[in-house]
Amino acid sequence: MAYQFTLDETKPVQHITKTFGTIPRIPHYRMEDKCFGDWKLKTFKLGLAQGYWSTVSNQSEANGGNNIALIKNGETVMSVTPMECESHLIPCNNARGNVVIAGLGLAMITINLLEKKAVKKITVLEIDDGIIDLYPDILAGKDHKLWCDNITSGRLQIIKQDCTKPISAEIKKKIGRTDYLWADTWNTLGCATSLPLTQMLQKEIKAKQVDFWGMEFVWIGDLVSEPLFKTNPLKAFRKWIDDTGLPLTALTYNGYKQRLSLDLSLIIGKLAIRSIKEQQNKSIFD
């Protein structure tokens, strides 16, 4: 049986944002190159670019095409591109209450969640002192003020923590009972450790709701080889989520929204594979 798409292909972005919510914005950064230890901040220009599920996005042009990347030992760990923003659509629109973010990076999702009244507290877990020390000076304008105000009020806290290790009782007490966990401590889509690392973190945090970066790429990679997916995609999808043991946001969706999630996942997988082929041995700064 051929897979039947639910997505409105005539107005895909409007359909996606109407269903799932707004795409996270790019924060305001101090655009300057900087080296610190094994790390480097590098600025670059970016115009139209492929997103996570969009073939072409002009989101970077909102900042005049100015962009910034976080690099470690020559490897890009994070750059706030349309791909990065679109891949945070789910946490941006579902995180609420007491939120834990595993991985600080360029703080794109942290800044976006600080603007949401439904988010009462954010704890960011980050292992690297060099990354922690970037803040708040890496930020500019209203986002610098947003960060400082929330650190001062206690609504935002940054805690040094290796997210591959058990979390101490002292840190768990600082975190408190967690409503939402977003895990993002790996550098590449489809990372084999992303799901097991999230499962390990959830055992420690015990959040009511959990999501992780690149999850769409992970679940569609598993599902496309499942015979059940060919005959009953939704049943296969629900079984995959149940088997993870994680309270993923997708579990809360109705059938229509779950089907649209599968549509996006297939598009994401196709675009990611194409992008990987195109970007082999090529830098985003070329």
Coordinates of N, CA and C in Angstrom, one line a residue, residues 38-40 68-80 83-84 88 103-106 126 128 131 184-189 213 284-285:
D38 N 39.1 24.7 23.2 CA 38.9 23.9 22.0 C 37.7 24.4 21.2
W39 N 37.1 25.5 21.6 CA 35.9 26.0 21.0 C 36.2 27.3 20.2
K40 N 35.3 27.5 19.2 CA 35.3 28.7 18.4 C 33.9 29.2 18.1
I68 N 25.7 32.6 13.2 CA 26.8 32.3 14.1 C 26.8 30.8 14.3
A69 N 28.0 30.2 14.4 CA 28.1 28.8 14.6 C 29.1 28.6 15.8
L70 N 28.8 27.5 16.5 CA 29.6 27.0 17.6 C 30.4 25.8 17.2
I71 N 31.7 25.9 17.2 CA 32.6 24.8 16.6 C 33.5 24.3 17.7
K72 N 33.7 23.0 17.7 CA 34.7 22.4 18.6 C 35.6 21.5 17.8
N73 N 36.9 21.8 17.9 CA 37.9 21.0 17.2 C 37.6 20.8 15.7
G74 N 37.1 21.9 15.1 CA 36.8 21.9 13.7 C 35.4 21.3 13.3
E75 N 34.7 20.8 14.3 CA 33.3 20.3 14.0 C 32.3 21.2 14.5
T76 N 31.3 21.5 13.6 CA 30.2 22.4 13.9 C 29.2 21.7 14.9
V77 N 29.2 22.2 16.1 CA 28.3 21.6 17.1 C 26.9 22.2 17.0
M78 N 26.8 23.4 16.7 CA 25.4 24.1 16.5 C 25.6 25.3 15.7
S79 N 24.7 25.6 14.8 CA 24.5 26.9 14.1 C 23.1 27.2 14.0
V80 N 22.7 28.4 14.3 CA 21.2 28.7 14.3 C 20.7 29.0 12.9
M83 N 17.3 25.0 9.6 CA 17.2 23.6 10.0 C 17.1 23.5 11.5
E84 N 18.0 24.2 12.2 CA 18.0 24.2 13.7 C 16.7 24.7 14.2
H88 N 13.3 22.5 16.2 CA 12.8 22.8 17.6 C 11.4 23.2 17.7
G103 N 21.7 20.3 27.4 CA 22.5 20.9 26.4 C 22.2 22.4 26.2
L104 N 23.2 23.2 26.4 CA 23.0 24.7 26.3 C 23.2 25.2 24.8
G105 N 24.4 24.8 24.3 CA 24.7 25.3 22.9 C 24.6 26.8 22.7
L106 N 23.9 27.2 21.7 CA 23.7 28.6 21.4 C 22.4 29.1 22.0
E126 N 24.4 21.6 31.4 CA 25.5 21.7 30.4 C 26.8 21.2 31.1
D128 N 30.0 21.7 29.8 CA 31.2 22.4 29.4 C 31.2 23.8 30.0
I131 N 31.2 26.8 27.5 CA 29.9 27.1 26.9 C 29.1 28.0 28.0
D184 N 19.1 17.4 24.1 CA 19.8 17.7 22.8 C 21.3 17.9 23.2
T185 N 22.0 16.8 23.3 CA 23.4 16.8 23.7 C 24.3 16.2 22.7
W186 N 23.8 15.9 21.5 CA 24.5 15.3 20.4 C 24.6 16.2 19.2
N187 N 25.5 16.0 18.3 CA 25.8 17.0 17.2 C 25.2 16.7 15.9
T188 N 24.7 15.4 15.7 CA 24.3 15.0 14.4 C 22.9 14.4 14.4
L189 N 22.1 14.6 13.4 CA 20.8 14.0 13.2 C 21.0 12.5 13.1
W213 N 16.0 16.0 20.4 CA 16.3 16.6 19.1 C 16.6 15.5 18.0
I284 N 29.8 24.6 5.8 CA 28.7 25.7 5.6 C 29.4 27.0 5.3
F285 N 30.7 27.2 5.6 CA 31.3 28.4 5.4 C 32.0 28.6 4.0

